[in-house]
């Protein structure tokens, strides 16, 4: 009897407890971080959120670069069912803020002193009409090469610093039966390679004229023709199975010695980290060839206007966690990026991350810091789409460089 009574009491107590939950903090999070390194990074945010009492509802949309996720987000908002929080970037934040869809984060920003800890370049991305409407979680650099040192050694090659040197090393690799360039044939990946070539051949001022200001003379210049010539050369260095390959599978080719180089942002470093590989020994990172500079990409989280005290509490908890100093180190070590906060001790990061932080400071100082077009920092989705369309069509056809620049001007002007 006592046992039964005890059981009844226990279940009643549990019932009581369930009837009066603590103030719930719930967040449904829409993101596209599904590769090894990305998943480990977003899991660290989920763990921090749940440890603080939050209930995390995961809504991953596979598809590197985020174009698939952006489509889902638009349909969700149009259906009147926005997610609590979404991984979002650049002008998209401004567009959603202008539509009145985003929560104002000024209160948590003041409590957490965001004005003091964010570099101006990030503050500009996450504020709209001087109000905080998103919170940045990292700084990624796009213009990196990820290199298998053993394959370079097989052809007695050094890390190339100009595109001419790259082409010469790639030809030697190819003659030795080694795939020079691991690449995934998807528009955002083609555009990622393209913008590193624009910076390397044209330099930061040309990059800004062409990919930020959309200047017609820059878009149709001899320099842009030279850029498409180099893209044609790079097309000759990829393997036959590149079409449609996911970016992280290309990274794995470098890891496994199936290819010598990958040109990709430093989220690729998150894949090496997830595989337990160390820079300097297992792989080498180096800025893409040509003019020095820093192509910046930064991920943020924005919070849509939603119903329910628990969701609003969940938004406030997430926003306060993301720029916390401990979380900034944990997340960015896993993601391959560097912290969005400007006061994090970088001694716990690897040599590639430390070089990224140093090169970022140098790029701010000499005005060679440029926003990524491929990763939705520089320009709105429509003109970005024009670049992706033309660059991908050129890469996958025998279109001449002269025709490519004419098409680029037409499509960019149509998209504005
Ligand atoms: C970028 C994003 C990165 C990384 C990459 C591959 O646009 O900013 O965080 O995930 O796509 O999916």
XYZ file of C-alpha atoms and ligand atoms in Angstrom:
428
model
C 0.000 0.000 0.000
C 2.718 2.408 1.105
C 4.536 1.751 -2.186
C 1.354 2.531 -4.110
C 0.695 5.625 -1.974
C 4.289 6.759 -2.533
C 3.871 6.247 -6.249
C 0.618 8.187 -6.325
C 2.232 11.053 -4.345
C 5.265 11.120 -6.656
C 3.122 11.243 -9.759
C 0.917 13.942 -8.169
C 4.042 15.974 -7.332
C 5.300 15.573 -10.881
C 1.875 16.581 -12.094
C 1.995 19.725 -9.947
C 5.482 20.540 -11.168
C 4.343 20.154 -14.759
C 1.363 22.438 -14.114
C 3.579 25.395 -13.075
C 6.620 25.527 -15.436
C 9.317 28.184 -15.008
C 8.995 31.097 -17.434
C 9.459 29.203 -20.693
C 12.066 30.371 -23.211
C 11.468 28.757 -26.587
C 13.137 29.354 -29.930
C 12.572 27.725 -33.282
C 15.834 28.407 -35.139
C 15.991 28.374 -38.970
C 19.580 27.860 -40.242
C 21.573 26.060 -42.944
C 24.519 24.793 -40.927
C 24.358 21.082 -41.677
C 27.950 20.128 -42.613
C 30.325 18.621 -40.010
C 31.890 21.870 -38.823
C 28.705 23.898 -39.219
C 26.620 21.364 -37.273
C 29.165 21.273 -34.441
C 29.095 25.065 -34.244
C 25.320 25.439 -34.196
C 25.139 22.587 -31.655
C 27.280 24.701 -29.320
C 24.674 27.469 -29.504
C 21.870 24.987 -28.849
C 23.764 23.572 -25.844
C 24.335 27.045 -24.377
C 20.659 27.923 -24.938
C 19.393 24.702 -23.329
C 21.856 25.002 -20.430
C 20.339 28.422 -19.736
C 16.870 26.844 -19.612
C 15.806 27.370 -23.210
C 13.799 25.001 -25.391
C 15.429 24.840 -28.856
C 13.370 23.738 -31.857
C 15.822 22.974 -34.672
C 14.886 23.879 -38.271
C 17.900 23.116 -40.472
C 17.605 23.667 -44.244
C 20.449 21.835 -45.994
C 22.233 23.713 -48.770
C 25.565 25.491 -48.392
C 25.559 29.221 -48.958
C 21.976 29.551 -47.769
C 19.999 30.113 -50.976
C 17.635 27.214 -50.150
C 17.119 28.518 -46.621
C 16.325 32.031 -47.913
C 13.524 30.566 -50.057
C 12.044 28.702 -47.084
C 12.264 31.833 -44.936
C 10.357 33.923 -47.469
C 7.575 31.331 -47.729
C 7.338 30.999 -43.940
C 7.020 34.758 -43.439
C 4.496 35.104 -46.290
C 2.453 32.307 -44.665
C 2.421 34.311 -41.436
C 4.531 31.674 -39.664
C 8.002 33.214 -39.199
C 10.660 31.335 -37.221
C 11.622 32.690 -33.783
C 15.228 33.192 -34.915
C 16.964 32.904 -38.281
C 20.584 32.790 -39.458
C 20.772 35.721 -41.874
C 23.250 38.200 -43.383
C 23.989 41.581 -44.900
C 21.392 43.430 -47.017
C 18.823 40.703 -46.263
C 18.764 42.008 -42.693
C 18.066 45.509 -43.987
C 15.315 44.236 -46.300
C 13.486 42.363 -43.516
C 13.927 45.307 -41.132
C 12.530 47.692 -43.744
C 9.502 45.371 -44.038
C 8.985 45.754 -40.280
C 9.465 42.014 -39.706
C 12.310 42.105 -37.166
C 12.288 42.566 -33.397
C 14.136 45.558 -31.932
C 17.153 44.387 -29.912
C 18.199 47.755 -28.465
C 17.432 46.689 -24.890
C 19.661 43.602 -24.898
C 22.282 45.539 -26.900
C 22.431 48.173 -24.160
C 22.543 45.553 -21.386
C 25.379 43.708 -23.171
C 27.220 46.881 -24.337
C 27.233 45.888 -28.013
C 28.250 49.422 -29.046
C 31.565 48.923 -27.240
C 32.391 45.381 -28.384
C 31.352 45.386 -32.047
C 33.608 46.712 -34.817
C 31.827 49.460 -36.799
C 31.724 47.279 -39.918
C 29.549 44.694 -38.123
C 27.450 47.275 -36.330
C 26.493 48.720 -39.729
C 25.333 45.266 -40.890
C 23.095 44.511 -37.874
C 21.462 47.918 -37.314
C 18.635 49.532 -39.271
C 17.944 53.250 -38.806
C 20.337 53.086 -35.827
C 18.373 50.325 -34.039
C 19.813 46.832 -33.505
C 17.760 44.287 -35.470
C 20.222 41.361 -35.550
C 23.217 40.031 -33.628
C 26.463 39.016 -35.402
C 28.049 35.749 -34.353
C 31.324 35.692 -36.365
C 33.655 37.045 -39.009
C 34.488 34.674 -41.874
C 37.161 35.383 -44.488
C 36.270 34.230 -48.017
C 39.582 34.624 -49.884
C 41.433 31.558 -48.602
C 43.079 28.551 -50.220
C 43.052 25.228 -48.348
C 46.060 23.195 -49.399
C 47.299 19.606 -49.107
C 51.055 20.097 -48.485
C 51.991 16.538 -49.411
C 50.611 16.951 -52.934
C 52.504 20.221 -53.429
C 55.659 18.477 -52.237
C 55.128 15.760 -54.839
C 55.684 18.370 -57.558
C 58.218 20.327 -55.515
C 55.944 23.376 -55.451
C 55.641 26.300 -53.056
C 52.339 27.939 -52.112
C 51.512 30.265 -55.058
C 51.115 34.007 -54.394
C 50.101 35.113 -57.902
C 47.566 33.638 -60.317
C 50.386 33.017 -62.796
C 52.211 30.956 -60.143
C 48.936 29.164 -59.273
C 48.381 28.210 -62.917
C 51.977 26.987 -63.255
C 51.747 24.844 -60.071
C 48.315 23.542 -61.104
C 49.665 22.500 -64.494
C 52.549 20.626 -62.839
C 50.067 18.860 -60.534
C 47.848 17.949 -63.480
C 50.833 16.580 -65.429
C 51.593 14.423 -62.367
C 48.040 13.024 -62.419
C 46.882 15.076 -59.412
C 43.613 17.062 -59.455
C 44.730 20.650 -58.836
C 41.442 22.222 -57.688
C 38.694 20.608 -55.587
C 35.485 22.451 -56.423
C 31.726 22.106 -56.071
C 29.827 23.189 -59.172
C 27.094 25.252 -57.519
C 26.446 28.929 -58.338
C 27.406 30.241 -54.902
C 30.662 28.273 -55.002
C 31.495 29.493 -58.514
C 30.811 33.036 -57.292
C 33.038 32.460 -54.245
C 35.976 31.573 -56.509
C 35.065 34.430 -58.878
C 35.220 37.135 -56.231
C 38.630 35.982 -55.023
C 39.867 36.294 -58.634
C 38.308 39.777 -58.913
C 40.211 40.870 -55.786
C 43.441 39.134 -56.795
C 43.586 40.495 -60.364
C 41.829 43.848 -59.945
C 42.654 44.794 -56.356
C 40.261 46.196 -53.709
C 39.318 49.406 -55.539
C 38.367 47.470 -58.679
C 36.500 44.922 -56.515
C 34.423 47.711 -54.965
C 33.760 49.388 -58.319
C 32.575 46.142 -59.929
C 30.961 44.087 -57.134
C 29.701 46.802 -54.793
C 29.078 49.902 -56.932
C 28.134 47.796 -59.993
C 29.949 50.361 -62.152
C 29.266 49.542 -65.839
C 32.810 50.494 -66.934
C 34.326 48.176 -64.307
C 31.932 45.348 -65.221
C 32.972 45.543 -68.904
C 36.632 46.494 -68.381
C 39.715 44.679 -69.703
C 40.383 43.754 -66.065
C 37.018 41.934 -65.840
C 37.835 40.169 -69.121
C 41.115 39.047 -67.508
C 39.096 37.777 -64.512
C 36.906 35.620 -66.753
C 40.039 34.406 -68.588
C 41.355 33.173 -65.222
C 37.992 31.543 -64.422
C 38.280 29.680 -67.736
C 41.763 28.522 -66.730
C 40.488 27.361 -63.322
C 37.705 25.414 -65.054
C 40.463 23.341 -66.629
C 41.853 22.391 -63.204
C 38.757 20.743 -61.666
C 37.848 17.045 -61.857
C 35.030 15.659 -64.022
C 32.725 15.097 -61.027
C 32.661 18.711 -59.843
C 29.080 19.579 -61.004
C 26.727 19.847 -58.016
C 29.315 18.690 -55.459
C 28.687 20.124 -51.954
C 31.450 22.421 -50.719
C 32.341 20.235 -47.725
C 32.880 17.223 -50.022
C 35.401 19.317 -51.942
C 37.098 20.119 -48.625
C 37.265 16.382 -47.925
C 39.059 15.855 -51.254
C 41.890 18.096 -50.017
C 41.916 16.274 -46.663
C 42.134 12.867 -48.366
C 44.803 13.835 -50.880
C 42.395 13.635 -53.839
C 43.059 17.277 -54.770
C 45.694 19.859 -53.907
C 43.694 23.088 -53.453
C 40.232 24.304 -52.513
C 39.311 27.992 -52.849
C 36.689 28.528 -50.121
C 35.861 30.639 -47.105
C 37.170 29.576 -43.701
C 34.066 27.610 -42.812
C 36.159 24.974 -44.582
C 38.495 25.171 -41.560
C 35.539 24.002 -39.467
C 35.547 20.790 -41.525
C 39.267 20.233 -40.887
C 38.667 20.917 -37.164
C 35.723 18.488 -37.070
C 38.057 15.875 -38.599
C 40.667 16.568 -35.907
C 43.164 18.003 -38.409
C 45.632 20.778 -37.556
C 46.727 23.694 -39.757
C 50.425 23.782 -40.587
C 50.777 19.988 -40.367
C 47.711 18.275 -41.878
C 46.832 21.193 -44.179
C 47.953 24.704 -45.041
C 45.841 27.876 -45.258
C 46.939 30.774 -47.450
C 45.215 33.864 -48.873
C 44.137 33.438 -52.504
C 46.711 34.737 -54.999
C 47.227 38.296 -56.195
C 46.460 41.628 -54.563
C 46.168 41.407 -50.774
C 42.899 42.139 -49.077
C 40.150 40.650 -46.965
C 36.800 39.545 -48.390
C 34.500 39.642 -45.369
C 31.470 37.476 -44.669
C 29.641 37.558 -41.339
C 26.781 35.441 -40.027
C 24.102 36.950 -37.809
C 20.870 35.942 -36.165
C 17.732 38.031 -36.563
C 14.523 37.622 -34.597
C 11.177 37.919 -36.321
C 8.154 39.493 -34.676
C 6.372 36.447 -33.215
C 3.501 35.761 -30.816
C 3.930 34.195 -27.372
C 5.790 35.313 -24.258
C 7.899 32.122 -24.366
C 9.131 32.911 -27.894
C 9.951 36.522 -27.027
C 11.770 35.310 -23.904
C 13.600 32.780 -26.096
C 14.686 35.565 -28.468
C 16.068 37.658 -25.640
C 17.950 34.696 -24.199
C 19.473 33.794 -27.595
C 20.443 37.403 -28.338
C 22.165 37.736 -24.959
C 24.061 34.419 -25.375
C 25.441 34.958 -28.906
C 27.871 37.774 -28.103
C 28.899 36.375 -24.718
C 32.724 36.141 -24.548
C 32.857 32.421 -23.674
C 30.373 31.513 -26.389
C 32.204 33.666 -28.931
C 35.340 31.563 -28.397
C 33.561 28.188 -28.311
C 31.468 28.820 -31.430
C 34.190 30.355 -33.600
C 36.738 27.647 -32.777
C 34.225 25.150 -34.165
C 32.991 27.268 -37.116
C 36.420 28.208 -38.528
C 35.632 31.923 -38.205
C 36.942 34.548 -35.796
C 34.852 36.272 -33.107
C 32.509 39.138 -33.904
C 33.507 40.734 -30.560
C 36.636 42.855 -30.752
C 37.908 41.929 -27.256
C 38.444 38.170 -27.437
C 41.936 36.819 -26.646
C 43.038 35.063 -29.868
C 45.757 32.963 -28.203
C 43.354 30.018 -27.983
C 42.820 30.064 -31.773
C 44.935 28.317 -34.430
C 47.465 30.020 -36.706
C 44.979 30.458 -39.569
C 42.468 32.243 -37.302
C 45.232 34.415 -35.857
C 46.357 35.310 -39.399
C 42.738 36.126 -40.263
C 42.502 38.531 -37.310
C 45.844 40.140 -38.195
C 44.975 40.420 -41.892
C 41.577 41.920 -41.017
C 43.226 44.641 -38.941
C 45.706 45.304 -41.764
C 42.889 45.446 -44.333
C 40.946 47.959 -42.222
C 44.122 50.055 -41.962
C 44.960 50.050 -45.696
C 41.358 50.050 -47.000
C 41.636 46.594 -48.608
C 38.669 45.215 -46.633
C 35.818 44.394 -49.031
C 32.355 42.865 -48.456
C 31.592 39.446 -49.965
C 29.212 39.561 -52.926
C 28.863 35.760 -53.116
C 27.915 35.559 -49.415
C 25.361 38.352 -49.362
C 27.223 41.119 -47.597
C 27.934 43.502 -50.477
C 24.728 43.795 -52.512
C 21.024 42.785 -52.440
C 19.865 39.381 -53.668
C 18.780 40.512 -57.152
C 22.101 41.883 -58.460
C 23.929 39.098 -56.575
C 21.759 36.668 -58.526
C 22.917 38.286 -61.776
C 26.555 37.590 -60.883
C 25.802 34.003 -59.866
C 23.903 33.358 -63.114
C 26.549 34.736 -65.466
C 29.583 33.352 -63.608
C 28.057 29.875 -63.431
C 26.944 29.918 -67.071
C 30.422 31.014 -68.155
C 32.110 28.370 -65.953
C 29.941 25.607 -67.421
C 30.091 26.587 -71.099
C 32.549 27.820 -73.724
C 31.271 31.380 -73.361
C 34.057 33.861 -74.168
C 35.248 36.370 -71.580
C 34.113 39.198 -73.875
C 30.593 37.737 -74.047
C 30.610 37.151 -70.271
C 31.256 40.794 -69.427
C 28.546 41.925 -71.855
C 26.077 39.466 -70.303
C 27.143 40.580 -66.830
C 26.372 44.230 -67.613
C 22.982 43.322 -69.107
C 21.925 41.083 -66.181
C 23.173 43.432 -63.463
C 21.339 46.366 -65.043
C 18.153 44.282 -65.355
C 18.445 43.295 -61.671
C 18.611 46.849 -60.334
C 28.083 30.985 -45.984
C 27.851 31.138 -44.483
C 28.873 30.330 -43.733
C 28.983 28.911 -44.260
C 28.871 28.802 -45.788
C 28.641 27.391 -46.295
O 27.231 31.809 -46.699
O 27.981 32.505 -44.128
O 28.562 30.359 -42.347
O 28.087 28.132 -43.617
O 27.865 29.613 -46.307
O 27.366 26.946 -46.014
